[in-house]
Short mmCIF file of C-alpha atoms in Angstrom, two decimals:
data_model
loop_
_atom_site.label_atom_id
_atom_site.label_comp_id
_atom_site.label_asym_id
_atom_site.label_seq_id
_atom_site.Cartn_x
_atom_site.Cartn_y
_atom_site.Cartn_z
CA UNK A 1 75.62 -18.94 -61.48
CA UNK A 2 76.05 -21.16 -58.40
CA UNK A 3 75.31 -24.88 -58.52
CA UNK A 4 72.20 -24.10 -56.47
CA UNK A 5 71.17 -20.82 -54.79
CA UNK A 6 71.78 -19.75 -51.21
CA UNK A 7 68.06 -19.71 -50.41
CA UNK A 8 65.89 -22.83 -50.70
CA UNK A 9 62.14 -22.85 -50.12
CA UNK A 10 60.66 -26.26 -49.27
CA UNK A 11 56.91 -26.85 -49.00
CA UNK A 12 56.20 -29.40 -46.23
CA UNK A 13 52.46 -29.26 -46.98
CA UNK A 14 50.21 -27.63 -49.55
CA UNK A 15 47.13 -28.64 -47.58
CA UNK A 16 45.73 -26.31 -44.93
CA UNK A 17 43.34 -26.59 -42.00
CA UNK A 18 41.90 -23.08 -42.49
CA UNK A 19 39.76 -21.52 -45.23
CA UNK A 20 41.10 -17.97 -45.43
CA UNK A 21 38.93 -15.82 -47.67
CA UNK A 22 41.80 -14.39 -49.75
CA UNK A 23 43.83 -17.59 -50.19
CA UNK A 24 43.53 -20.08 -53.09
CA UNK A 25 43.70 -22.93 -50.59
CA UNK A 26 40.84 -21.52 -48.54
CA UNK A 27 38.71 -20.78 -51.60
CA UNK A 28 39.24 -24.22 -53.15
CA UNK A 29 41.43 -23.21 -56.10
CA UNK A 30 44.07 -25.89 -55.52
CA UNK A 31 43.39 -28.88 -57.75
CA UNK A 32 45.45 -31.17 -55.52
CA UNK A 33 47.02 -30.77 -52.11
CA UNK A 34 49.29 -33.01 -50.11
CA UNK A 35 52.04 -33.51 -47.56
CA UNK A 36 55.70 -33.94 -48.52
CA UNK A 37 56.99 -37.48 -48.00
CA UNK A 38 60.30 -38.60 -46.51
CA UNK A 39 61.29 -39.82 -49.98
CA UNK A 40 60.93 -36.36 -51.51
CA UNK A 41 62.74 -34.71 -48.62
CA UNK A 42 65.58 -37.25 -48.81
CA UNK A 43 66.02 -36.48 -52.51
CA UNK A 44 66.29 -32.80 -51.66
CA UNK A 45 68.79 -33.47 -48.87
CA UNK A 46 70.89 -35.65 -51.17
CA UNK A 47 71.52 -32.64 -53.36
CA UNK A 48 71.95 -30.17 -50.51
CA UNK A 49 74.71 -32.19 -48.84
CA UNK A 50 77.26 -31.02 -51.41
CA UNK A 51 75.64 -27.60 -51.92
CA UNK A 52 74.58 -26.39 -48.48
CA UNK A 53 72.31 -23.33 -48.75
CA UNK A 54 72.55 -20.41 -46.36
CA UNK A 55 68.78 -20.20 -45.78
CA UNK A 56 65.97 -22.77 -45.85
CA UNK A 57 62.36 -21.57 -45.71
CA UNK A 58 60.03 -24.42 -44.77
CA UNK A 59 56.88 -22.93 -46.26
CA UNK A 60 55.14 -22.29 -49.55
CA UNK A 61 51.37 -22.54 -49.96
CA UNK A 62 49.89 -24.62 -47.15
CA UNK A 63 50.20 -25.10 -43.39
CA UNK A 64 53.66 -26.57 -42.64
CA UNK A 65 52.67 -27.90 -39.21
CA UNK A 66 50.36 -30.43 -40.88
CA UNK A 67 53.58 -32.25 -41.81
CA UNK A 68 54.42 -34.42 -38.79
CA UNK A 69 58.04 -34.75 -39.94
CA UNK A 70 58.67 -31.00 -40.04
CA UNK A 71 60.74 -30.75 -36.86
CA UNK A 72 62.87 -33.77 -37.77
CA UNK A 73 63.57 -32.05 -41.08
CA UNK A 74 64.49 -28.77 -39.38
CA UNK A 75 66.98 -30.70 -37.23
CA UNK A 76 68.49 -32.33 -40.32
CA UNK A 77 68.87 -28.98 -42.08
CA UNK A 78 70.54 -27.43 -39.05
CA UNK A 79 72.84 -30.45 -38.68
CA UNK A 80 73.72 -30.08 -42.36
CA UNK A 81 74.97 -26.58 -41.66
CA UNK A 82 72.12 -24.38 -42.91
CA UNK A 83 72.60 -21.12 -41.02
CA UNK A 84 69.00 -19.90 -40.98
CA UNK A 85 65.89 -22.13 -41.06
CA UNK A 86 62.49 -20.48 -41.03
CA UNK A 87 58.86 -21.54 -41.19
CA UNK A 88 55.49 -19.78 -41.40
CA UNK A 89 52.32 -20.99 -39.70
CA UNK A 90 48.72 -20.01 -39.08
CA UNK A 91 49.30 -20.88 -35.43
CA UNK A 92 46.30 -23.13 -34.94
CA UNK A 93 48.41 -26.23 -34.19
CA UNK A 94 50.72 -24.58 -31.65
CA UNK A 95 49.95 -26.71 -28.62
CA UNK A 96 52.39 -27.37 -25.77
CA UNK A 97 53.97 -30.40 -27.44
CA UNK A 98 54.52 -28.63 -30.75
CA UNK A 99 55.94 -25.55 -29.04
CA UNK A 100 58.49 -27.70 -27.23
CA UNK A 101 59.45 -29.41 -30.51
CA UNK A 102 59.96 -26.02 -32.14
CA UNK A 103 62.30 -24.92 -29.38
CA UNK A 104 64.22 -28.23 -29.42
CA UNK A 105 64.58 -28.34 -33.21
CA UNK A 106 66.93 -25.37 -33.47
CA UNK A 107 64.56 -23.41 -35.72
CA UNK A 108 65.86 -19.87 -36.21
CA UNK A 109 62.67 -18.02 -37.16
CA UNK A 110 58.94 -18.61 -37.03
CA UNK A 111 56.34 -16.31 -38.55
CA UNK A 112 52.79 -16.62 -37.22
CA UNK A 113 49.84 -15.11 -39.07
CA UNK A 114 47.15 -13.10 -37.30
CA UNK A 115 45.13 -11.04 -39.76
CA UNK A 116 42.72 -8.12 -39.61
CA UNK A 117 42.31 -5.17 -37.25
CA UNK A 118 40.79 -7.16 -34.36
CA UNK A 119 40.45 -10.75 -33.11
CA UNK A 120 36.90 -10.84 -34.48
CA UNK A 121 38.01 -9.70 -37.93
CA UNK A 122 40.90 -12.17 -37.84
CA UNK A 123 38.51 -15.05 -37.20
CA UNK A 124 36.26 -13.85 -40.04
CA UNK A 125 39.14 -13.64 -42.52
CA UNK A 126 40.79 -16.87 -41.38
CA UNK A 127 37.78 -19.16 -41.34
CA UNK A 128 38.25 -21.94 -38.78
CA UNK A 129 40.72 -19.94 -36.70
CA UNK A 130 40.58 -18.99 -33.02
CA UNK A 131 42.60 -15.79 -32.71
CA UNK A 132 42.68 -15.69 -28.91
CA UNK A 133 43.89 -19.28 -28.69
CA UNK A 134 46.67 -18.53 -31.19
CA UNK A 135 47.73 -15.45 -29.23
CA UNK A 136 47.84 -17.54 -26.05
CA UNK A 137 50.07 -20.05 -27.85
CA UNK A 138 52.41 -17.28 -28.99
CA UNK A 139 52.71 -16.07 -25.40
CA UNK A 140 53.62 -19.61 -24.33
CA UNK A 141 56.21 -19.85 -27.11
CA UNK A 142 57.76 -16.58 -25.96
CA UNK A 143 58.12 -18.04 -22.46
CA UNK A 144 59.78 -21.30 -23.57
CA UNK A 145 62.04 -20.12 -26.40
CA UNK A 146 65.61 -18.90 -26.08
CA UNK A 147 67.25 -15.96 -27.83
CA UNK A 148 68.21 -17.99 -30.90
CA UNK A 149 64.57 -18.17 -32.09
CA UNK A 150 63.02 -15.03 -33.57
CA UNK A 151 59.22 -14.78 -33.50
CA UNK A 152 57.44 -12.70 -36.16
CA UNK A 153 53.72 -11.93 -36.20
CA UNK A 154 52.43 -11.10 -39.68
CA UNK A 155 49.19 -9.23 -40.16
CA UNK A 156 47.38 -9.20 -43.51
CA UNK A 157 44.52 -6.75 -43.95
CA UNK A 158 41.82 -6.76 -46.63
CA UNK A 159 41.31 -3.49 -48.45
CA UNK A 160 38.78 -2.12 -50.92
CA UNK A 161 40.22 -2.48 -54.46
CA UNK A 162 38.72 0.89 -55.44
CA UNK A 163 40.59 2.76 -52.72
CA UNK A 164 43.54 0.73 -51.42
CA UNK A 165 45.42 2.30 -48.56
CA UNK A 166 48.55 1.60 -46.60
CA UNK A 167 48.02 -1.13 -43.98
CA UNK A 168 47.43 0.15 -40.47
CA UNK A 169 48.88 -1.27 -37.30
CA UNK A 170 46.69 -3.91 -35.69
CA UNK A 171 46.87 -2.38 -32.23
CA UNK A 172 45.51 -5.45 -30.47
CA UNK A 173 48.65 -7.36 -31.50
CA UNK A 174 50.97 -4.60 -30.36
CA UNK A 175 49.12 -4.29 -27.05
CA UNK A 176 49.50 -8.02 -26.40
CA UNK A 177 53.11 -8.65 -27.40
CA UNK A 178 54.83 -5.27 -27.45
CA UNK A 179 58.41 -5.63 -28.62
CA UNK A 180 58.63 -9.34 -27.76
CA UNK A 181 57.83 -10.15 -31.40
CA UNK A 182 58.71 -8.61 -34.74
CA UNK A 183 55.54 -7.20 -36.30
CA UNK A 184 54.92 -7.30 -40.08
CA UNK A 185 51.90 -5.72 -41.75
CA UNK A 186 50.74 -5.87 -45.38
CA UNK A 187 47.48 -5.96 -47.27
CA UNK A 188 45.70 -7.95 -49.92
CA UNK A 189 43.16 -6.35 -52.23
CA UNK A 190 39.72 -7.94 -51.92
CA UNK A 191 38.97 -8.71 -55.56
CA UNK A 192 36.31 -11.27 -56.41
CA UNK A 193 38.92 -13.81 -57.55
CA UNK A 194 42.40 -14.48 -56.22
CA UNK A 195 43.96 -14.53 -59.72
CA UNK A 196 42.91 -10.87 -60.09
CA UNK A 197 44.31 -9.86 -56.72
CA UNK A 198 47.41 -7.92 -55.88
CA UNK A 199 48.60 -10.51 -53.37
CA UNK A 200 50.95 -8.88 -50.88
CA UNK A 201 52.54 -6.56 -53.45
CA UNK A 202 54.69 -8.61 -55.86
CA UNK A 203 58.24 -7.39 -56.23
CA UNK A 204 58.75 -5.28 -59.33
CA UNK A 205 61.41 -6.44 -61.79
CA UNK A 206 64.33 -4.05 -62.15
CA UNK A 207 66.65 -4.06 -65.20
CA UNK A 208 65.56 -7.49 -66.37
CA UNK A 209 66.67 -9.20 -63.16
CA UNK A 210 64.36 -11.33 -61.01
CA UNK A 211 65.86 -12.21 -57.61
CA UNK A 212 63.49 -15.17 -57.26
CA UNK A 213 64.77 -16.78 -60.45
CA UNK A 214 68.41 -16.08 -59.69
CA UNK A 215 68.73 -16.29 -55.92
CA UNK A 216 66.00 -18.64 -54.64
CA UNK A 217 64.76 -22.14 -55.50
CA UNK A 218 61.22 -23.17 -54.55
CA UNK A 219 60.38 -26.87 -54.18
CA UNK A 220 56.77 -27.93 -53.75
CA UNK A 221 55.45 -30.81 -51.63
CA UNK A 222 55.45 -33.26 -54.58
CA UNK A 223 58.97 -32.37 -55.72
CA UNK A 224 57.98 -29.86 -58.40
CA UNK A 225 60.31 -26.88 -58.71
CA UNK A 226 58.47 -23.64 -59.53
CA UNK A 227 59.79 -20.16 -60.41
CA UNK A 228 59.06 -18.39 -57.14
CA UNK A 229 57.07 -18.14 -53.92
CA UNK A 230 54.14 -16.49 -55.74
CA UNK A 231 53.54 -19.62 -57.84
CA UNK A 232 51.54 -21.55 -55.27
CA UNK A 233 49.38 -23.29 -57.89
CA UNK A 234 52.28 -24.64 -60.00
CA UNK A 235 51.62 -22.63 -63.13
CA UNK A 236 55.28 -22.75 -64.18
CA UNK A 237 56.86 -26.09 -63.25
CA UNK A 238 60.56 -26.10 -64.16
CA UNK A 239 61.44 -29.65 -63.08
CA UNK A 240 60.92 -32.28 -60.39
CA UNK A 241 63.40 -33.67 -57.87
CA UNK A 242 62.12 -37.20 -58.55
CA UNK A 243 63.46 -36.95 -62.10
CA UNK A 244 66.46 -34.62 -61.92
CA UNK A 245 68.89 -33.25 -59.34
CA UNK A 246 68.46 -29.75 -57.96
CA UNK A 247 71.73 -28.79 -59.66
CA UNK A 248 70.49 -29.98 -63.06
CA UNK A 249 67.13 -28.24 -62.63
CA UNK A 250 68.65 -24.94 -61.45
CA UNK A 251 71.11 -24.86 -64.34
CA UNK A 252 68.78 -26.46 -66.89
CA UNK A 253 67.06 -25.21 -70.01
CA UNK A 254 63.66 -24.55 -68.42
CA UNK A 255 65.07 -22.21 -65.78
CA UNK A 256 67.30 -20.45 -68.31
CA UNK A 257 64.39 -19.98 -70.72
CA UNK A 258 62.38 -18.19 -68.03
CA UNK A 259 65.37 -16.08 -66.94
CA UNK A 260 66.05 -15.12 -70.55
CA UNK A 261 62.41 -14.11 -71.01
CA UNK A 262 62.73 -11.77 -68.03
CA UNK A 263 65.99 -10.29 -69.33
CA UNK A 264 64.53 -9.71 -72.78
CA UNK A 265 61.21 -8.31 -71.55
CA UNK A 266 59.24 -11.34 -72.70
CA UNK A 267 58.26 -13.04 -69.42
CA UNK A 268 55.95 -15.95 -68.77
CA UNK A 269 52.33 -14.84 -68.48
CA UNK A 270 52.55 -15.78 -64.81
CA UNK A 271 55.46 -13.34 -64.32
CA UNK A 272 53.79 -10.31 -65.89
CA UNK A 273 52.32 -9.18 -62.57
CA UNK A 274 55.83 -8.21 -61.46
CA UNK A 275 56.44 -5.91 -64.45
#
């Protein structure tokens, strides 16, 4: 076991400016949301200086671009020596100034969400969104960026839980961007409640080994460390960077107890969806 893993997920913000119909943020299931402070980020960086990860994903449950410090933090991570820094956004805040900050920051990958089979359906699913404006912003980003920045467009589609099907290409996205972006498509089952949903197909556990628990550390906006990227409501807090170092949390009893439960076929209730 390494001192800390090669992949670190950091949540700049758990708050969001949209109300997507399938998301716990959009449906009001988060008890508390917030923006990561410089103090929390500095505590994280203190521990990363002697254990530089290979990948940093600046995203978890909210809209990262609500964090005004995000691009300063990307620069710090790149200066530290992190090879690949990524973020995910709903695209609503991609104005000219933000786009130029993205390009200047050295960000390696940005994933922008446009859902549904059409702009109209996208706006209906992502309440508060303007699909055409977001697509215009992506086109501007493609003009200003250099080859070091990869642009992904992710497309989530809602399906009937009684007859789920494979997601179909959102042709309007392909027609607009062609091969200038990397296109990702998945679906979420439209159950009445998010907790009952199959949210973007959780990864099945093989041979008692969970890659999230052994290869990735996820740090929420308030410093809480949670088991994986699926725990966006902090059901399984394993420590907090305000109290312990990342090294101590990663190698501590709470993490090992959860890993052991997976190995022995006795997972946390939260983890059972991956079995």
